[in-house]
Each structure stands twice: as C-alpha cells, then as structure tokens.
C-alpha cells in the first residue's frame, strides 16, 4: 500500500501543523511515513504545502508522483494542484475560500465550507485546517479517530487543545455523512 | 523523564529529559543528526545560519545546554570551524553544520584540522549549487569537495546517510571515528533527507569512543609507535605545554621544515586512515551475488535506486545494489570484489557525475559503467532509474 | 623580595631559544613584558592558553612561551580562542596578533569578540604593515605611505584601533609602544586581570620594513631599532599626563638643515635660551624640535610666529601625535559567565 497526500494553502492557515499532525497520526498507527513541507518566500501569505507519503512498507521512492489525496485551502493552491490528483483519488477543497472550481468526474470531489463552519460553530476560523484534516482522515479509511484525537492532544498545548479536537471530530463527522 | 521529538508525543509516557528516550520516534532529518550528536556525547557546537542546515543549530541551541554542553552562533562559518577546533583542543567533542557556501568557507581551517589531527565533525547538508543555487533543494554536488576541498594531502572520512535513521546513526559513527582516528569526519547529508520527517529508532545505548589522552606530560602529540599511527592527544590546561601549529612540525609540535619530517608527517596522517579503512568503510550489498547489473548509489539517490532494484527484480531482471554508506575513503576494493560477476554498473547520483568516476577507476574498464545523473533539485524517482536499468539491458 | 634575574624568567617561561625574531624586533620586548606581567600577577602557567595566527607577532607565544600554545590560521586566532575559552573558562586566554592578522583578515572576529565581551586578552602588535611577507600595505598603514602594494602612496586611511575596540564594546582598551615598556607591562597586567574582552595595541618597531616604510635615514649614533623607538617616543603622548609645554616642532617647507639654521638665527636674535634638534616623527618624517624654557613669552610675539610660519608649519607639543594610555577600563557581564548561568538554569542547578 502506498498513498500520497498533499495539504496546501497559504501561510498562516496551519498547513504545516496539519501535515505534521497527519504524519504523526499515521506514524503512531504503525505505518511508514515520510513528510516534507515547502513554503513560499514569505512565511505568511505565501503559498505553503505539506506532503505526506504513507505506506505499509519501507518507502524508497521519496518523491511525490501520484498524489491520491489533495486538500486545498486557497484558490492558488487549488489552481495549481487540482489536476494532479490521480484518477480515483480524493480532492477536498475549503469551499469558503475556493470559489471557482472545475468538475473532475474521475475523482471524489468534496467541497467542505470548513472556514465557514469554523467561524460560525467554533468561533475560530483558524481551526478550519483541523476540520479538513478530520474529513481527510475519515476518507483515508485506515485511521482510528480515537488515535487521531490522542495525537492532537499531545501535539497541541492545553488552552487550544480541545477546540482543535472538536474541529477534527466535526470534520470526521461531516465526512462520514458525505 | 523523557521527551519525544519536538512534538510532545510521549511514547514512554514521560516528559522532560534532555535526550530522546530509546524507542520509536518520528523526527526531522536534521534533528535526528543533532540527536545522534547528543547521544554520542557532543558537548560543543558552533554554527552559522544557512539553509538547509539551520535546524541542526536550532536543536543544538535548545538542547545542548541542558546536557552541560555549549552552543554558540559565531559571526561566520570560518569562525564556526575555528571555534570547534579550539574547543576540541580544550577537550570537547565538537561539531558544526553548514551547507555548500559555508562548507567552502571552512576549507582552510579543515586543512588545519587535518594537519594538526584535530577531531571534529562537520555536517554538510548539501544544497543545489554552484554558488547560491537553490537553497531549499537537495543535491549531491559536493562529493569531491568533501574529499579534496581543503588544500594539501590528507585522507578524508565522509559518510553519506540515506534516511533519517542514518542521520542519527552515522552522526554517532562520525564522532567515534573522529575521536579514534584524530581526523575530521564529514557527514555529507542533503536537503531532502535533512528536511524530511520519518520514523527512527533511538537505540538503548550508543557506543561512545573518546580520544586517548597521554598519561605523562612528556608526550609526543604528533607521532606514535602505535600501529594505528594515531598519536595520543593532550588537552589544553592540564600542564602538557602543548605546541600546536599548522606548519610542518615534529612529534613534539615544534616547527620543523626539513623535507624528511614533512614527508613523515604527511605519510602518517594519510596512512593512519588507509590502515583503518575496514573500520570506516561500510557498503550495503543487496542481491549482488546473483546479479548481472549492479546499481551503485549513496545518500538520498540510493533511496529510489533501491526501489528501482525491487521493481527490476519484480520484472525478472537480475539486478543487485551496492549502497555506499561511506564514500571516502572510496570503497574501491569492496566494489571490485562485489562486481566480479557483473556485466553492467549503473551509478545513480544527483550531480553531473562524480562518484561514477571513482567507480570507473575501481573496476578499471572491466565492466560497462553508466551514469544516471539528475541535477536541478529533484530527487530521482524509482521509475526513472528502473527505465535506466532497462536501457542497460538492451 | 629577591631580585628576579633574566634566567629566572627564561627558565620558567620560555620554551624555545634562540628566538626567530630579527635583530632589534619589538617582539622580544613584548614577550618580555608579557612574561613579567604574568609573573607579577602570579597567573597559573598551566592555565594560560596563547593563541596566535600568522605573522611575525604570532611567533611571540609560539614556540617561545612555555605554556599551551595554538598557532592557527591567518586571522582566526580569536575564534579558536573563543571555542577553547567557552569550553574551559578557567583558562587565561591570550591572543597575540598583528595589525594585518588582527584588523585585516581577522577584523570581523575582533569586533565580534569585543561585542561579546568574552574574557580574552588580545595583544595586537602594530608595526604598520604586513611585515612578514615583505611590507605590504595594511589596515593601519598611514595615509600616503608607499609600500610594495601601494607604490603610489596608500589611499586608505588607517584604523584607529582603540576607537574601534571601544565602539565594539571591549571593556579594557589600551595603547602603548615598545618604547613605553613599563607602562606596557602594567597594561598587560590590567588586561589579564579584566574579566572581559581586553585589547592592548602595541606600536612596535620592525627594523627591516619600517626603514623603507617611514623613509628613515639611518643615523650614526643609533641602530635602526633604537631610532624607531625614539620616533615612537617623539610621535606619541600619554593621555592622562599633563600636557608638556616647553617644546614645539617645525615641519620645514624647505631643506632641513637650512631651515634649522634659519630657526637658530631667529631664536639667537631674540636672545631665547633654546635647544634645537632633528627628530623623526610619524606622519611628518624628519623635522625640527625646539626646546626652550619660556615658550610662553614668545608665543605672544606675533612677529616670531610669522617668521617661523615662513620656514614651516609649527606644531605644538601634542599636535599630530598618537595618544597612548588606557582608553576604556570598565566592568561588564562576561560572556562565558552568562553562558554558564544559562546552562545551570536549564539544568535546574543553583548558580
């Protein structure tokens, strides 16, 4: 098994954090993981991307070639990456921020208004990344929600821990209904 | 009390100690290198910020003090390597980390370290060059510089990790070799491995080797009768009345410009490393006995090369692999022996062709050697290398 | 207290003889001052670390000083010393450097060490050129001087190193010459005692290069080395001493001996008791020095002033001279102490 995942958006959206947490979750589940990230020249407001390769065997090919899951949190990221999802893959966009999309009938295309949900139901739009992560995890299909919550509670410090876990659960729930 | 990586996941349920606990962790390559240094007893680090090596500095800045070591950011790379050599003579296990442009600046003092036989570890997290190039993209362009960048005659010890695990393990080996052989050791990493996060296993115990200190103040820090040819190394401040100089010198350290003495010194500092090659050289062999084609690679390029070998085997091709964990001293004997029954060699590296020349030299025209280079900052894919293997067969 | 003979110092502090210095070199005098300073302070010989780079001054400690010495690469003595001192801050760390080694290639390290206020004593021997390699222009070579690499005259102004060190944050800064040998010894002692970055600049004679550099005419009475020392004496003043007023100089426009006769005539005419001589001065070359007791009286005489002005430029006793003495002597948090405080805090240990 080998799956390639990309989470992308703008600096300041918590892309790097989401990627790191995802890698940690997969690692604690016992998989082989390779995680990298890249930034635009400005950390804030520049394009930002986190790439994860997960496998049940040692990973020799460390380059991304067939991304199966792509999450985009900005139009810029969407424009650059939407065509890269392989046939049969999963494309998740934050529909609050990514307005114009083109249909891709060959993939499972999910439009999640994560920023809207975060702002309205959680009062912090910054946790949109966790909502999308939760959604992604459910779609991945081989991660346990309990473990994911556990990892977040160790990764993120006390004052904001709970809201991030809530956001993750929310995303997961939305995915399971979708 | 134990902490886990820089994320606070605690596999052993505890928190707070200075070094990572034995067990599984997911870690950034650069952090694994620093962690390896801490485990093997590094107690002095001097560095200067440079992409993609800065994370090593950050980690050391944070954790070295907690273990009783010293971290300093110096004003430039020349000052960094100078400081680690000074600290080494004061008794420290010292290390610095940089990338191409900084590594170039360090060459003069590296030459000093070879001549004065000063133990130290230099990490070069290679980036795409020449010059400023692309700071965040990896390459393997400095392999000859690591061997010959410093002026003069000497033997370099250069280790090439291919995974985050080896960033840890080979850093440990680097320190031990450096102390044992009184020679600088270079960990030639790259921006890909340095900047990726991957699972590693921190061992229960890490072997620590220290330099031999002379018992009497009447000692010869620059010569020895020992068959290893590695002299004992005194420490500053303990009454040895050290005389260390980069000039040609005799056994006491006193300057000596006679051709005889100079020759003896240069021969000894080279021979001591050549004699120790079996301890230094590590080559991972896979499927070589049955193979017609051998893929030879090192560092990050070896990763997809291994994947390509597996793919080729699945496709019925008889392919084996030699992965060089150490590139200098060059494992020519090992390669010659392993490739006795081989028809074709494919050398995979991220440069315009450097180690391929050494391989050609080692097999001396007996075997067809082909290069699969890649320059520009992207790592090879297994498929690319597999196609190159296929073309060899035709 | 018994008198300490030369053999006392030599047997205890000097490792290798004969020295490699040229005859008359200032380095021998500096080594001497250093040895006596160390002895008077009672510093533990085993804990002294001397670090030096490349150049004539680098040979002062290595191989001559009988303690741990690191003879390193050009310009890098200070960062080597920094590494050693941080790791073992019980070492009394001394750097011997020259004007080229320390302020040229090593300039960056010099200012950062001062900024850090790390407890290292830097003795910078300033002989105004890169002497060892033949006398090339250096960061302290005077403006206009001709050297091998400034054959048409040096276009660059020299550093005022003591001002530079003061600005960089050194906590002890002093300048002396090899003529002022006792003050030098006392300054070295104060520099070693100072817990912080100490900088002592020593203007030193190089009888081989400076004859050409300063265009000195060899004299019958003195060897070149002594001549240079006299020039140092004449070209410097000690800052904290009261200004001397009983002499002045004239930089003649015309030929020297002719001007001397003219000045003598003027003074004799006015029945002034005087002494006139020719001296070497840095910046000015060979000029006239007039000593007389009641200089005040004829300063007011406008006529005399006008007549001297026709012969050449009149310089007062301190004009155009280099100031010597202690520029900075203060106390400030030392770098390796701060590092250890942090370590102790991080380890949870009481400082």
CSV table of C-alpha atoms in Angstrom, one decimal, chain C residues 67-283:
chain,number,residue,atom,x,y,z
C,67,UNK,CA,52.6,27.0,28.1
C,68,UNK,CA,49.8,25.7,25.9
C,69,UNK,CA,50.1,27.5,22.5
C,70,UNK,CA,47.9,27.2,19.5
C,71,UNK,CA,49.4,28.5,16.3
C,72,UNK,CA,46.5,28.7,13.9
C,73,UNK,CA,45.4,30.1,10.6
C,74,UNK,CA,45.7,33.7,9.4
C,75,UNK,CA,43.3,36.0,11.2
C,76,UNK,CA,41.5,33.2,13.1
C,77,UNK,CA,43.2,33.2,16.5
C,78,UNK,CA,40.3,34.9,18.2
C,79,UNK,CA,37.6,32.4,17.2
C,80,UNK,CA,39.9,29.5,18.1
C,81,UNK,CA,40.5,31.1,21.4
C,82,UNK,CA,36.7,31.7,21.8
C,83,UNK,CA,36.0,28.0,21.3
C,84,UNK,CA,38.6,26.9,23.8
C,85,UNK,CA,37.6,29.6,26.4
C,86,UNK,CA,33.9,28.8,26.2
C,87,UNK,CA,34.6,25.1,26.8
C,88,UNK,CA,37.1,25.7,29.6
C,89,UNK,CA,36.6,29.1,31.0
C,90,UNK,CA,39.2,28.6,33.7
C,91,UNK,CA,41.9,29.2,31.0
C,92,UNK,CA,43.6,32.5,31.0
C,93,UNK,CA,43.3,33.0,27.2
C,94,UNK,CA,45.6,35.4,25.4
C,95,UNK,CA,45.7,36.1,21.7
C,96,UNK,CA,48.8,37.6,20.1
C,97,UNK,CA,48.1,39.1,16.8
C,98,UNK,CA,49.3,41.8,14.4
C,99,UNK,CA,47.8,44.7,12.6
C,100,UNK,CA,47.2,42.7,9.4
C,101,UNK,CA,46.3,39.4,11.1
C,102,UNK,CA,44.0,41.0,13.7
C,103,UNK,CA,42.5,44.0,12.0
C,104,UNK,CA,42.7,43.0,8.3
C,105,UNK,CA,41.7,39.4,7.7
C,106,UNK,CA,40.7,39.0,11.4
C,107,UNK,CA,38.8,42.2,11.7
C,108,UNK,CA,35.4,40.7,11.9
C,109,UNK,CA,36.4,38.3,14.6
C,110,UNK,CA,38.0,41.1,16.6
C,111,UNK,CA,34.9,43.2,16.7
C,112,UNK,CA,32.5,40.3,17.5
C,113,UNK,CA,34.7,39.1,20.3
C,114,UNK,CA,34.7,42.6,21.8
C,115,UNK,CA,30.9,42.8,21.3
C,116,UNK,CA,30.5,39.5,23.2
C,117,UNK,CA,32.8,40.7,25.9
C,118,UNK,CA,34.4,37.3,26.1
C,119,UNK,CA,37.3,37.0,28.6
C,120,UNK,CA,40.2,37.0,26.2
C,121,UNK,CA,43.1,39.4,26.2
C,122,UNK,CA,44.2,40.4,22.8
C,123,UNK,CA,47.7,41.9,22.4
C,124,UNK,CA,47.8,43.4,18.9
C,125,UNK,CA,51.3,44.3,17.7
C,126,UNK,CA,51.0,47.1,15.3
C,127,UNK,CA,54.1,47.6,13.0
C,128,UNK,CA,52.0,49.4,10.4
C,129,UNK,CA,52.3,46.8,7.6
C,130,UNK,CA,52.3,43.1,6.7
C,131,UNK,CA,55.9,42.8,7.7
C,132,UNK,CA,56.5,39.1,7.4
C,133,UNK,CA,55.5,38.9,3.8
C,134,UNK,CA,57.7,41.9,2.7
C,135,UNK,CA,55.9,45.0,3.9
C,136,UNK,CA,52.6,45.2,2.1
C,137,UNK,CA,50.0,47.9,2.9
C,138,UNK,CA,47.9,47.0,6.0
C,139,UNK,CA,44.7,48.4,7.7
C,140,UNK,CA,47.0,50.5,9.9
C,141,UNK,CA,49.4,51.8,7.3
C,142,UNK,CA,49.5,55.6,7.4
C,143,UNK,CA,47.8,57.6,4.6
C,144,UNK,CA,50.1,58.3,1.7
C,145,UNK,CA,52.9,55.8,2.6
C,146,UNK,CA,54.5,53.9,-0.2
C,147,UNK,CA,54.6,50.1,0.2
C,148,UNK,CA,55.0,47.2,-2.1
C,149,UNK,CA,51.3,47.1,-2.7
C,150,UNK,CA,50.7,50.9,-2.6
C,151,UNK,CA,53.7,52.1,-4.7
C,152,UNK,CA,52.0,55.4,-5.5
C,153,UNK,CA,51.0,56.1,-1.9
C,154,UNK,CA,48.4,54.5,0.3
C,155,UNK,CA,45.0,55.8,-0.5
C,156,UNK,CA,43.2,54.3,2.6
C,157,UNK,CA,43.0,55.9,6.0
C,158,UNK,CA,44.2,53.6,8.8
C,159,UNK,CA,42.0,52.4,11.6
C,160,UNK,CA,42.2,53.9,15.0
C,161,UNK,CA,42.0,50.5,16.5
C,162,UNK,CA,41.4,51.7,20.1
C,163,UNK,CA,38.4,53.7,19.0
C,164,UNK,CA,37.2,50.7,17.0
C,165,UNK,CA,37.5,48.4,20.0
C,166,UNK,CA,35.8,51.0,22.3
C,167,UNK,CA,32.9,51.2,19.9
C,168,UNK,CA,32.7,47.4,19.6
C,169,UNK,CA,32.3,47.1,23.3
C,170,UNK,CA,35.7,46.0,24.7
C,171,UNK,CA,35.9,46.5,28.4
C,172,UNK,CA,39.7,47.2,28.6
C,173,UNK,CA,41.4,49.1,25.8
C,174,UNK,CA,44.9,50.5,25.9
C,175,UNK,CA,47.6,51.6,23.5
C,176,UNK,CA,51.3,51.7,24.2
C,177,UNK,CA,54.5,51.4,22.2
C,178,UNK,CA,57.6,49.3,22.7
C,179,UNK,CA,59.3,52.4,24.0
C,180,UNK,CA,56.9,52.6,26.9
C,181,UNK,CA,57.9,49.2,28.1
C,182,UNK,CA,56.9,49.5,31.8
C,183,UNK,CA,53.5,51.0,31.0
C,184,UNK,CA,53.0,48.2,28.6
C,185,UNK,CA,53.7,45.6,31.2
C,186,UNK,CA,51.3,47.2,33.7
C,187,UNK,CA,48.6,47.4,31.0
C,188,UNK,CA,49.1,43.8,30.1
C,189,UNK,CA,48.6,43.0,33.8
C,190,UNK,CA,45.4,45.1,33.9
C,191,UNK,CA,44.2,43.5,30.7
C,192,UNK,CA,44.7,40.0,32.1
C,193,UNK,CA,43.0,40.9,35.3
C,194,UNK,CA,40.0,42.3,33.5
C,195,UNK,CA,37.2,39.8,33.3
C,196,UNK,CA,36.0,40.6,29.8
C,197,UNK,CA,37.5,41.4,26.4
C,198,UNK,CA,40.8,43.3,26.8
C,199,UNK,CA,42.6,44.9,24.0
C,200,UNK,CA,46.2,46.2,24.1
C,201,UNK,CA,47.6,47.7,21.0
C,202,UNK,CA,51.4,47.9,20.9
C,203,UNK,CA,53.1,50.1,18.4
C,204,UNK,CA,56.2,48.1,17.7
C,205,UNK,CA,59.4,48.5,15.7
C,206,UNK,CA,60.2,46.5,12.6
C,207,UNK,CA,63.8,47.4,11.7
C,208,UNK,CA,63.6,45.5,8.5
C,209,UNK,CA,60.4,47.0,6.9
C,210,UNK,CA,60.0,50.4,8.7
C,211,UNK,CA,63.2,51.9,7.4
C,212,UNK,CA,61.7,52.0,3.9
C,213,UNK,CA,58.1,52.4,5.2
C,214,UNK,CA,58.9,55.6,7.2
C,215,UNK,CA,61.7,56.7,5.0
C,216,UNK,CA,64.1,56.8,7.9
C,217,UNK,CA,67.6,57.9,7.3
C,218,UNK,CA,69.9,55.6,9.2
C,219,UNK,CA,71.9,57.5,11.8
C,220,UNK,CA,75.4,57.0,13.0
C,221,UNK,CA,74.6,57.1,16.7
C,222,UNK,CA,71.7,54.7,16.9
C,223,UNK,CA,70.8,51.4,15.3
C,224,UNK,CA,67.5,51.4,13.3
C,225,UNK,CA,65.6,49.7,16.1
C,226,UNK,CA,66.5,52.4,18.6
C,227,UNK,CA,65.9,55.0,16.0
C,228,UNK,CA,62.3,53.8,15.6
C,229,UNK,CA,61.8,53.7,19.3
C,230,UNK,CA,62.9,57.3,19.6
C,231,UNK,CA,60.4,58.1,16.8
C,232,UNK,CA,57.7,56.4,18.8
C,233,UNK,CA,58.6,58.4,21.8
C,234,UNK,CA,58.5,61.6,19.8
C,235,UNK,CA,55.3,60.7,17.9
C,236,UNK,CA,53.1,59.8,20.9
C,237,UNK,CA,51.8,61.4,24.1
C,238,UNK,CA,50.4,59.9,27.2
C,239,UNK,CA,46.8,60.9,27.6
C,240,UNK,CA,46.5,61.1,31.3
C,241,UNK,CA,49.8,63.0,31.8
C,242,UNK,CA,49.8,66.8,31.9
C,243,UNK,CA,50.5,68.5,28.6
C,244,UNK,CA,54.1,69.5,28.3
C,245,UNK,CA,54.6,73.0,27.1
C,246,UNK,CA,58.3,73.5,26.9
C,247,UNK,CA,58.8,72.5,23.3
C,248,UNK,CA,57.4,72.7,19.8
C,249,UNK,CA,58.1,71.4,16.3
C,250,UNK,CA,58.6,72.9,12.9
C,251,UNK,CA,57.8,70.9,9.8
C,252,UNK,CA,60.1,72.7,7.4
C,253,UNK,CA,58.9,73.7,3.9
C,254,UNK,CA,62.4,73.8,2.6
C,255,UNK,CA,65.6,71.8,3.2
C,256,UNK,CA,66.1,70.6,6.7
C,257,UNK,CA,69.5,71.8,7.7
C,258,UNK,CA,68.8,75.2,6.0
C,259,UNK,CA,65.6,75.6,7.9
C,260,UNK,CA,67.4,74.6,11.1
C,261,UNK,CA,69.9,77.4,10.7
C,262,UNK,CA,67.2,79.9,10.0
C,263,UNK,CA,65.3,78.9,13.1
C,264,UNK,CA,68.5,79.0,15.2
C,265,UNK,CA,69.2,82.5,13.9
C,266,UNK,CA,65.8,83.7,14.8
C,267,UNK,CA,66.0,82.4,18.3
C,268,UNK,CA,69.5,83.7,18.9
C,269,UNK,CA,68.4,87.1,17.6
C,270,UNK,CA,65.7,87.2,20.2
C,271,UNK,CA,68.0,86.0,23.0
C,272,UNK,CA,66.0,83.0,23.7
C,273,UNK,CA,67.6,80.1,25.5
C,274,UNK,CA,66.9,77.1,23.3
C,275,UNK,CA,67.9,73.7,22.2
C,276,UNK,CA,67.2,72.6,18.6
C,277,UNK,CA,67.4,69.2,17.1
C,278,UNK,CA,66.2,66.9,14.3
C,279,UNK,CA,63.7,64.2,15.2
C,280,UNK,CA,61.8,61.6,13.3
C,281,UNK,CA,58.0,61.9,13.6
C,282,UNK,CA,55.3,59.5,12.3
C,283,UNK,CA,53.2,61.3,9.7
